[in-house]
Amino acid sequence: MNHEGQVRLRDSMVLQIITAFGTLLAYPATQAIYNLYFHPLSKFPGPKLYAASRLPFIYCLLTGKLTQREREFHKKYGDFLRLTPDEVSFATPNNQADNLITTSDKKFHARVRGLISHSFTEDSLRTQRPLIIHHADMLLSQLVRQATTPNHQAKGARVNLTDWLNFFTMDIIGSPLVTLKLVRTLFSYLKGMSLAATPRYYPTTEFLFNKLIPKSVIEGQKRHTHYANLRINRRLDIKTNRPDFITPFIRNNVNFENMSRDEILSTFNFIIVGSSETTTTTFTGIFNHLSKNNQVLNRLYNQIRSKYNREEDITIDSTS
């Protein structure tokens, strides 16, 4: 090949590379313009960067900052806003969809919801009060014990309050379900859920994304599911009238006639996480803010001291 032919070949290759890069850049740019100005949700208020692409949403999801950002956006834009190119976030309860765990099957939803609702009636919750008080007393006694050991009497003790609150909330769900291993693997399970959710927004790259999920996270999820299934099966096989939320459920599902064991395992795995972790997160946030705001902490302290003369007077009835 002569010099002129080599030059033409080189120019052709450069042109092809530029065209390829241009095409790769043009698609997301065109998609962003469409999302911002022509998408059916383009008239909703919200941060433009999040409306243009889902990538900022995914970044916040993976870094654990999504809830914080969403709260900031609602303060700025109001009760409803566009959080991603194809999703609107609502801040008021009346706008939340009535959804049970993850199912989209209406018949399954109705059947499971009907069974589980027996565990959350006023009578069922009232029977659980002694159990809740017992575990609340146990939590306080353990924290006092940590703070009053000889090594900590002078300066107090440093404890991982999130762990203790997780033990507390999961004990309330049902002690036969809970082990230390189950609590310890809970965070891996939640982290795995966040990582697994990310590639589903980009189906064409889902296989590649799944390969990038750390093996330790995947193994942690498997361990959590294994421990949870062991404890749930054990609780289902126990013949007891223990006043927890599972007893009314079992009473209305004799011999698994309304819901199979596999359906129970799948459903209660999510209930354990959803009911305990969300409550723990709320408690942790409250104590975190109280520890940083002495004015509010002292106000709360004075209100409690002025209303109650004894610790025994603080009950579910007196605080509700």
Tab-separated table of C-alpha atoms in Angstrom:
chain	number	residue	atom	x	y	z
A	1	MET	CA	0.000	0.000	0.000
A	2	ASN	CA	1.421	3.361	-1.056
A	3	HIS	CA	1.619	6.430	1.176
A	4	GLU	CA	-1.596	7.942	-0.181
A	5	GLY	CA	-3.499	4.722	0.572
A	6	GLN	CA	-2.135	4.609	4.118
A	7	VAL	CA	-3.276	8.203	4.698
A	8	ARG	CA	-6.784	7.410	3.435
A	9	LEU	CA	-6.978	4.314	5.633
A	10	ARG	CA	-5.825	6.276	8.672
A	11	ASP	CA	-8.320	9.073	7.983
A	12	SER	CA	-11.072	6.504	7.534
A	13	MET	CA	-10.265	4.862	10.883
A	14	VAL	CA	-10.164	8.234	12.660
A	15	LEU	CA	-13.521	9.137	11.130
A	16	GLN	CA	-15.025	5.836	12.267
A	17	ILE	CA	-13.739	6.306	15.821
A	18	ILE	CA	-15.065	9.863	15.967
A	19	THR	CA	-18.415	8.681	14.621
A	20	ALA	CA	-18.588	5.892	17.187
A	21	PHE	CA	-17.785	8.220	20.082
A	22	GLY	CA	-20.190	10.814	18.723
A	23	THR	CA	-22.955	8.221	18.566
A	24	LEU	CA	-22.234	7.084	22.125
A	25	LEU	CA	-22.338	10.671	23.364
A	26	ALA	CA	-25.332	11.672	21.254
A	27	TYR	CA	-27.667	9.054	22.679
A	28	PRO	CA	-27.488	10.071	26.374
A	29	ALA	CA	-27.488	13.761	25.378
A	30	THR	CA	-30.578	13.267	23.208
A	31	GLN	CA	-32.240	11.189	25.927
A	32	ALA	CA	-31.526	13.885	28.518
A	33	ILE	CA	-33.045	16.586	26.306
A	34	TYR	CA	-36.115	14.437	25.734
A	35	ASN	CA	-36.466	13.733	29.461
A	36	LEU	CA	-36.179	17.413	30.353
A	37	TYR	CA	-38.478	18.959	27.762
A	38	PHE	CA	-40.641	16.343	25.974
A	39	HIS	CA	-41.238	13.543	28.496
A	40	PRO	CA	-44.836	13.207	29.835
A	41	LEU	CA	-43.481	14.039	33.323
A	42	SER	CA	-41.508	17.098	32.183
A	43	LYS	CA	-44.057	19.508	33.721
A	44	PHE	CA	-43.516	18.156	37.241
A	45	PRO	CA	-41.202	20.202	39.495
A	46	GLY	CA	-37.939	18.725	40.684
A	47	PRO	CA	-34.147	18.814	40.295
A	48	LYS	CA	-33.221	18.986	36.605
A	49	LEU	CA	-30.212	16.699	36.944
A	50	TYR	CA	-32.383	13.924	38.377
A	51	ALA	CA	-35.035	14.511	35.700
A	52	ALA	CA	-32.447	14.268	32.912
A	53	SER	CA	-30.883	10.972	33.976
A	54	ARG	CA	-31.347	8.212	36.535
A	55	LEU	CA	-27.633	8.142	37.340
A	56	PRO	CA	-27.817	10.710	40.205
A	57	PHE	CA	-30.642	8.657	41.760
A	58	ILE	CA	-28.541	5.470	41.515
A	59	TYR	CA	-25.525	7.225	43.043
A	60	CYS	CA	-27.599	8.321	46.062
A	61	LEU	CA	-29.128	4.840	46.336
A	62	LEU	CA	-25.719	3.153	46.466
A	63	THR	CA	-24.199	5.695	48.881
A	64	GLY	CA	-27.152	5.600	51.276
A	65	LYS	CA	-28.062	9.254	50.769
A	66	LEU	CA	-31.285	8.814	48.806
A	67	THR	CA	-33.698	9.413	51.698
A	68	GLN	CA	-31.782	12.516	52.797
A	69	ARG	CA	-31.763	13.958	49.276
A	70	GLU	CA	-35.429	13.165	48.766
A	71	ARG	CA	-36.310	14.991	51.982
A	72	GLU	CA	-34.270	18.029	50.898
A	73	PHE	CA	-35.997	18.069	47.511
A	74	HIS	CA	-39.464	17.898	49.075
A	75	LYS	CA	-38.611	20.873	51.278
A	76	LYS	CA	-37.604	22.801	48.176
A	77	TYR	CA	-40.175	21.673	45.593
A	78	GLY	CA	-43.187	20.680	47.705
A	79	ASP	CA	-45.265	17.561	48.373
A	80	PHE	CA	-44.682	16.015	44.946
A	81	LEU	CA	-41.680	16.139	42.663
A	82	ARG	CA	-40.010	14.353	39.782
A	83	LEU	CA	-37.240	12.260	41.318
A	84	THR	CA	-36.129	10.353	38.184
A	85	PRO	CA	-36.966	10.619	34.480
A	86	ASP	CA	-39.946	8.275	34.941
A	87	GLU	CA	-40.845	8.500	38.655
A	88	VAL	CA	-42.682	11.040	40.817
A	89	SER	CA	-42.147	11.120	44.588
A	90	PHE	CA	-45.022	12.019	46.924
A	91	ALA	CA	-44.458	13.247	50.470
A	92	THR	CA	-48.028	12.967	51.753
A	93	PRO	CA	-49.425	9.584	52.909
A	94	ASN	CA	-52.625	10.028	50.894
A	95	ASN	CA	-50.608	9.786	47.681
A	96	GLN	CA	-48.778	6.568	48.525
A	97	ALA	CA	-49.753	3.438	46.648
A	98	ASP	CA	-51.353	0.650	48.679
A	99	ASN	CA	-48.838	-2.099	48.089
A	100	LEU	CA	-48.024	-5.255	50.081
A	101	ILE	CA	-44.312	-6.032	50.018
A	102	THR	CA	-43.320	-6.641	46.372
A	103	THR	CA	-46.215	-8.444	44.719
A	104	SER	CA	-48.063	-7.068	41.722
A	105	ASP	CA	-50.546	-9.961	41.717
A	106	LYS	CA	-53.818	-8.494	42.972
A	107	LYS	CA	-55.280	-11.857	44.022
A	108	PHE	CA	-52.149	-12.832	45.942
A	109	HIS	CA	-52.044	-9.351	47.487
A	110	ALA	CA	-55.641	-9.632	48.718
A	111	ARG	CA	-55.140	-13.137	50.086
A	112	VAL	CA	-51.908	-12.366	51.959
A	113	ARG	CA	-53.094	-9.005	53.204
A	114	GLY	CA	-56.259	-10.599	54.580
A	115	LEU	CA	-54.234	-13.159	56.518
A	116	ILE	CA	-51.623	-10.745	57.868
A	117	SER	CA	-54.226	-8.176	58.863
A	118	HIS	CA	-55.277	-10.477	61.741
A	119	SER	CA	-51.906	-9.799	63.354
A	120	PHE	CA	-52.386	-6.025	63.337
A	121	THR	CA	-55.927	-5.568	64.641
A	122	GLU	CA	-56.388	-3.462	67.774
A	123	ASP	CA	-57.022	-6.584	69.887
A	124	SER	CA	-53.915	-8.345	68.556
A	125	LEU	CA	-51.713	-5.313	69.163
A	126	ARG	CA	-53.145	-4.928	72.667
A	127	THR	CA	-52.164	-8.507	73.534
A	128	GLN	CA	-48.600	-7.724	72.419
A	129	ARG	CA	-48.180	-4.840	74.893
A	130	PRO	CA	-46.666	-6.941	77.721
A	131	LEU	CA	-44.181	-8.372	75.225
A	132	ILE	CA	-43.183	-4.899	73.993
A	133	ILE	CA	-42.795	-3.580	77.549
A	134	HIS	CA	-40.724	-6.639	78.514
A	135	HIS	CA	-38.267	-6.100	75.672
A	136	ALA	CA	-38.155	-2.323	76.274
A	137	ASP	CA	-37.199	-2.990	79.905
A	138	MET	CA	-34.596	-5.493	78.756
A	139	LEU	CA	-33.090	-2.954	76.336
A	140	LEU	CA	-32.828	-0.303	79.047
A	141	SER	CA	-31.325	-2.713	81.564
A	142	GLN	CA	-28.685	-3.814	79.049
A	143	LEU	CA	-27.755	-0.222	78.224
A	144	VAL	CA	-27.552	0.648	81.941
A	145	ARG	CA	-25.367	-2.404	82.510
A	146	GLN	CA	-23.044	-1.286	79.714
A	147	ALA	CA	-22.758	2.208	81.186
A	148	THR	CA	-22.256	1.197	84.824
A	149	THR	CA	-19.532	-1.416	84.534
A	150	PRO	CA	-16.433	-0.550	86.603
A	151	ASN	CA	-14.484	0.487	83.498
A	152	HIS	CA	-17.194	2.900	82.336
A	153	GLN	CA	-18.580	4.433	85.530
A	154	ALA	CA	-16.525	7.611	85.246
A	155	LYS	CA	-17.045	8.533	81.602
A	156	GLY	CA	-19.837	6.229	80.534
A	157	ALA	CA	-19.715	3.610	77.791
A	158	ARG	CA	-19.586	3.831	74.024
A	159	VAL	CA	-22.091	1.377	72.531
A	160	ASN	CA	-23.366	0.695	69.025
A	161	LEU	CA	-26.928	1.848	69.634
A	162	THR	CA	-28.056	0.740	66.180
A	163	ASP	CA	-27.222	-2.873	67.037
A	164	TRP	CA	-29.094	-2.722	70.348
A	165	LEU	CA	-32.125	-1.120	68.710
A	166	ASN	CA	-32.066	-3.824	66.034
A	167	PHE	CA	-32.080	-6.498	68.752
A	168	PHE	CA	-35.008	-4.707	70.408
A	169	THR	CA	-37.195	-4.329	67.317
A	170	MET	CA	-36.476	-7.823	66.052
A	171	ASP	CA	-37.232	-9.292	69.489
A	172	ILE	CA	-40.633	-7.622	69.394
A	173	ILE	CA	-41.362	-9.210	66.021
A	174	GLY	CA	-40.844	-12.567	67.688
A	175	SER	CA	-37.961	-13.870	69.737
A	176	PRO	CA	-38.131	-17.362	68.199
A	177	LEU	CA	-37.331	-15.719	64.856
A	178	VAL	CA	-34.273	-13.823	65.977
A	179	THR	CA	-30.660	-14.808	66.411
A	180	LEU	CA	-27.511	-12.725	66.567
A	181	LYS	CA	-26.494	-14.186	63.200
A	182	LEU	CA	-29.759	-12.966	61.671
A	183	VAL	CA	-29.183	-9.422	62.911
A	184	ARG	CA	-25.537	-9.393	61.845
A	185	THR	CA	-26.386	-10.467	58.300
A	186	LEU	CA	-29.261	-7.987	58.000
A	187	PHE	CA	-27.019	-5.168	56.783
A	188	SER	CA	-25.499	-7.343	54.059
A	189	TYR	CA	-29.012	-8.295	53.008
A	190	LEU	CA	-30.100	-4.648	52.732
A	191	LYS	CA	-26.918	-3.653	50.929
A	192	GLY	CA	-27.427	-6.504	48.503
A	193	MET	CA	-30.980	-5.343	47.816
A	194	SER	CA	-29.715	-1.865	46.898
A	195	LEU	CA	-26.972	-3.218	44.647
A	196	ALA	CA	-29.324	-5.700	42.984
A	197	ALA	CA	-31.873	-2.954	42.264
A	198	THR	CA	-29.392	-0.788	40.342
A	199	PRO	CA	-28.857	-2.885	37.172
A	200	ARG	CA	-32.594	-3.390	36.718
A	201	TYR	CA	-32.862	0.193	35.570
A	202	TYR	CA	-30.580	-0.727	32.650
A	203	PRO	CA	-31.670	-4.232	31.525
A	204	THR	CA	-29.151	-4.438	28.672
A	205	THR	CA	-26.264	-4.158	31.144
A	206	GLU	CA	-27.854	-6.112	34.007
A	207	PHE	CA	-25.669	-9.173	33.457
A	208	LEU	CA	-22.479	-7.068	33.651
A	209	PHE	CA	-23.635	-5.143	36.730
A	210	ASN	CA	-24.524	-8.367	38.541
A	211	LYS	CA	-21.026	-9.684	37.912
A	212	LEU	CA	-19.603	-6.576	39.608
A	213	ILE	CA	-21.537	-7.074	42.870
A	214	PRO	CA	-18.995	-8.128	45.546
A	215	LYS	CA	-19.121	-11.805	46.373
A	216	SER	CA	-19.173	-11.000	50.103
A	217	VAL	CA	-22.462	-9.099	49.678
A	218	ILE	CA	-24.054	-11.971	47.743
A	219	GLU	CA	-22.907	-14.481	50.363
A	220	GLY	CA	-24.227	-12.210	53.132
A	221	GLN	CA	-27.641	-12.144	51.482
A	222	LYS	CA	-27.678	-15.922	51.199
A	223	ARG	CA	-26.697	-16.339	54.856
A	224	HIS	CA	-29.396	-13.919	55.986
A	225	THR	CA	-32.066	-15.729	53.958
A	226	HIS	CA	-30.851	-19.087	55.305
A	227	TYR	CA	-30.934	-17.946	58.950
A	228	ALA	CA	-34.320	-16.246	58.485
A	229	ASN	CA	-35.868	-19.338	56.889
A	230	LEU	CA	-34.565	-21.539	59.717
A	231	ARG	CA	-36.090	-19.292	62.386
A	232	ILE	CA	-39.388	-18.782	60.565
A	233	ASN	CA	-39.773	-22.534	60.044
A	234	ARG	CA	-39.018	-23.133	63.715
A	235	ARG	CA	-41.625	-20.562	64.760
A	236	LEU	CA	-44.241	-22.082	62.432
A	237	ASP	CA	-43.673	-25.497	63.997
A	238	ILE	CA	-43.932	-24.263	67.607
A	239	LYS	CA	-47.319	-24.837	69.249
A	240	THR	CA	-47.712	-21.774	71.445
A	241	ASN	CA	-50.046	-18.888	72.222
A	242	ARG	CA	-47.164	-16.476	72.637
A	243	PRO	CA	-48.569	-12.939	72.175
A	244	ASP	CA	-46.593	-12.008	69.076
A	245	PHE	CA	-47.840	-11.016	65.634
A	246	ILE	CA	-47.343	-14.525	64.213
A	247	THR	CA	-49.821	-16.274	66.521
A	248	PRO	CA	-52.986	-14.671	65.015
A	249	PHE	CA	-51.596	-15.356	61.549
A	250	ILE	CA	-51.064	-19.068	62.260
A	251	ARG	CA	-54.490	-19.321	63.889
A	252	ASN	CA	-56.072	-18.256	60.591
A	253	ASN	CA	-53.850	-20.427	58.415
A	254	VAL	CA	-54.319	-23.911	59.845
A	255	ASN	CA	-52.363	-26.577	57.939
A	256	PHE	CA	-51.279	-23.865	55.472
A	257	GLU	CA	-54.671	-23.958	53.812
A	258	ASN	CA	-54.623	-20.268	52.842
A	259	MET	CA	-50.919	-19.649	52.386
A	260	SER	CA	-48.193	-22.191	51.659
A	261	ARG	CA	-45.023	-22.530	53.692
A	262	ASP	CA	-42.905	-21.227	50.800
A	263	GLU	CA	-45.143	-18.159	50.475
A	264	ILE	CA	-44.832	-17.564	54.221
A	265	LEU	CA	-41.037	-17.816	54.114
A	266	SER	CA	-40.814	-15.328	51.263
A	267	THR	CA	-43.326	-12.913	52.798
A	268	PHE	CA	-42.053	-12.952	56.383
A	269	ASN	CA	-38.471	-12.506	55.220
A	270	PHE	CA	-39.525	-9.081	53.967
A	271	ILE	CA	-41.696	-8.382	57.022
A	272	ILE	CA	-38.754	-9.035	59.345
A	273	VAL	CA	-36.644	-6.552	57.406
A	274	GLY	CA	-39.378	-4.027	56.707
A	275	SER	CA	-40.872	-3.809	60.173
A	276	SER	CA	-37.679	-4.025	62.233
A	277	GLU	CA	-35.191	-2.100	60.113
A	278	THR	CA	-37.472	0.861	59.407
A	279	THR	CA	-38.287	1.197	63.117
A	280	THR	CA	-34.619	0.888	64.036
A	281	THR	CA	-33.693	3.549	61.494
A	282	THR	CA	-36.318	5.897	62.956
A	283	PHE	CA	-35.103	5.315	66.519
A	284	THR	CA	-31.463	5.759	65.517
A	285	GLY	CA	-32.260	9.024	63.752
A	286	ILE	CA	-34.182	10.343	66.775
A	287	PHE	CA	-31.389	9.529	69.238
A	288	ASN	CA	-28.776	10.914	66.860
A	289	HIS	CA	-30.555	14.270	66.592
A	290	LEU	CA	-31.275	14.400	70.332
A	291	SER	CA	-27.604	13.834	71.128
A	292	LYS	CA	-26.671	16.792	68.923
A	293	ASN	CA	-29.345	19.203	70.210
A	294	ASN	CA	-29.111	19.761	73.967
A	295	GLN	CA	-31.966	22.262	73.985
A	296	VAL	CA	-34.432	19.739	72.575
A	297	LEU	CA	-32.983	16.939	74.724
A	298	ASN	CA	-33.414	18.986	77.921
A	299	ARG	CA	-36.950	19.950	76.915
A	300	LEU	CA	-37.847	16.292	76.397
A	301	TYR	CA	-36.166	15.361	79.672
A	302	ASN	CA	-38.148	17.984	81.608
A	303	GLN	CA	-41.443	16.960	79.991
A	304	ILE	CA	-40.923	13.313	80.939
A	305	ARG	CA	-39.855	14.164	84.511
A	306	SER	CA	-42.778	16.504	85.046
A	307	LYS	CA	-45.373	14.027	83.785
A	308	TYR	CA	-44.104	10.772	85.316
A	309	ASN	CA	-43.020	10.251	88.914
A	310	ARG	CA	-41.904	6.655	88.464
A	311	GLU	CA	-40.505	4.612	85.611
A	312	GLU	CA	-43.409	2.170	86.032
A	313	ASP	CA	-45.844	4.952	85.105
A	314	ILE	CA	-44.448	5.116	81.582
A	315	THR	CA	-46.643	2.673	79.690
A	316	ILE	CA	-48.007	2.291	76.167
A	317	ASP	CA	-51.400	3.590	77.335
A	318	SER	CA	-49.964	6.643	79.105
A	319	THR	CA	-47.815	7.654	76.122
A	320	SER	CA	-50.316	7.040	73.331
